[in-house]
Amino acid sequence: REDSDRALHLLIEKYEADAALQVAAIHAMRGEPDQAFAWLEKAYDQRDAGLAGMKLEPAFDPLHPDPRWQTLMARMGLAD
């Protein structure tokens, strides 16, 4: 866990402005939905092009049952 925390911290430190979606994915895979959704909001605000494909990205599967997921999908026009 320490190595993961350190790597995540470095990613954020170096690429916060460009890698919000990737940071969100890491938090989702680590079982940290609150942090994942906070970073997804940053990615949305940054108009990250990767958001268009996140619905199919397995890293975000843990977030699908969360009501915030459908809210975000609807806001982006990707709701089922």
XYZ file of C-alpha atoms in Angstrom, residues 8-9 11-28 32-48 51 54 60 63 72 75:
43
model
C -0.231 7.973 -6.707
C 1.184 10.995 -4.929
C 1.299 11.062 -10.388
C -0.796 13.790 -8.822
C 2.219 15.978 -8.122
C 3.506 15.798 -11.699
C 0.340 15.485 -13.780
C -2.613 16.783 -11.781
C -3.646 19.124 -14.597
C -3.458 16.402 -17.250
C -4.231 13.087 -15.561
C -7.385 13.614 -13.492
C -9.122 10.714 -15.233
C -6.217 8.380 -14.531
C -6.137 9.442 -10.875
C -9.876 8.783 -10.679
C -9.360 5.310 -12.155
C -6.705 4.497 -9.584
C -8.976 5.559 -6.746
C -11.827 3.513 -8.214
C -12.012 4.773 -2.839
C -15.197 6.009 -4.510
C -15.332 9.444 -2.883
C -11.860 10.283 -4.136
C -12.615 8.733 -7.527
C -15.699 10.898 -8.018
C -13.827 14.006 -6.874
C -11.206 13.346 -9.554
C -13.874 12.567 -12.146
C -15.302 16.010 -11.443
C -11.857 17.490 -12.059
C -11.591 15.535 -15.304
C -15.027 16.820 -16.311
C -14.026 20.402 -15.521
C -10.829 19.919 -17.544
C -12.876 18.491 -20.437
C -10.704 15.380 -20.462
C -14.266 10.742 -20.363
C -14.850 5.768 -19.441
C -14.469 2.280 -13.302
C -18.271 2.853 -9.395
C -22.320 11.770 -14.077
C -24.607 14.929 -17.271
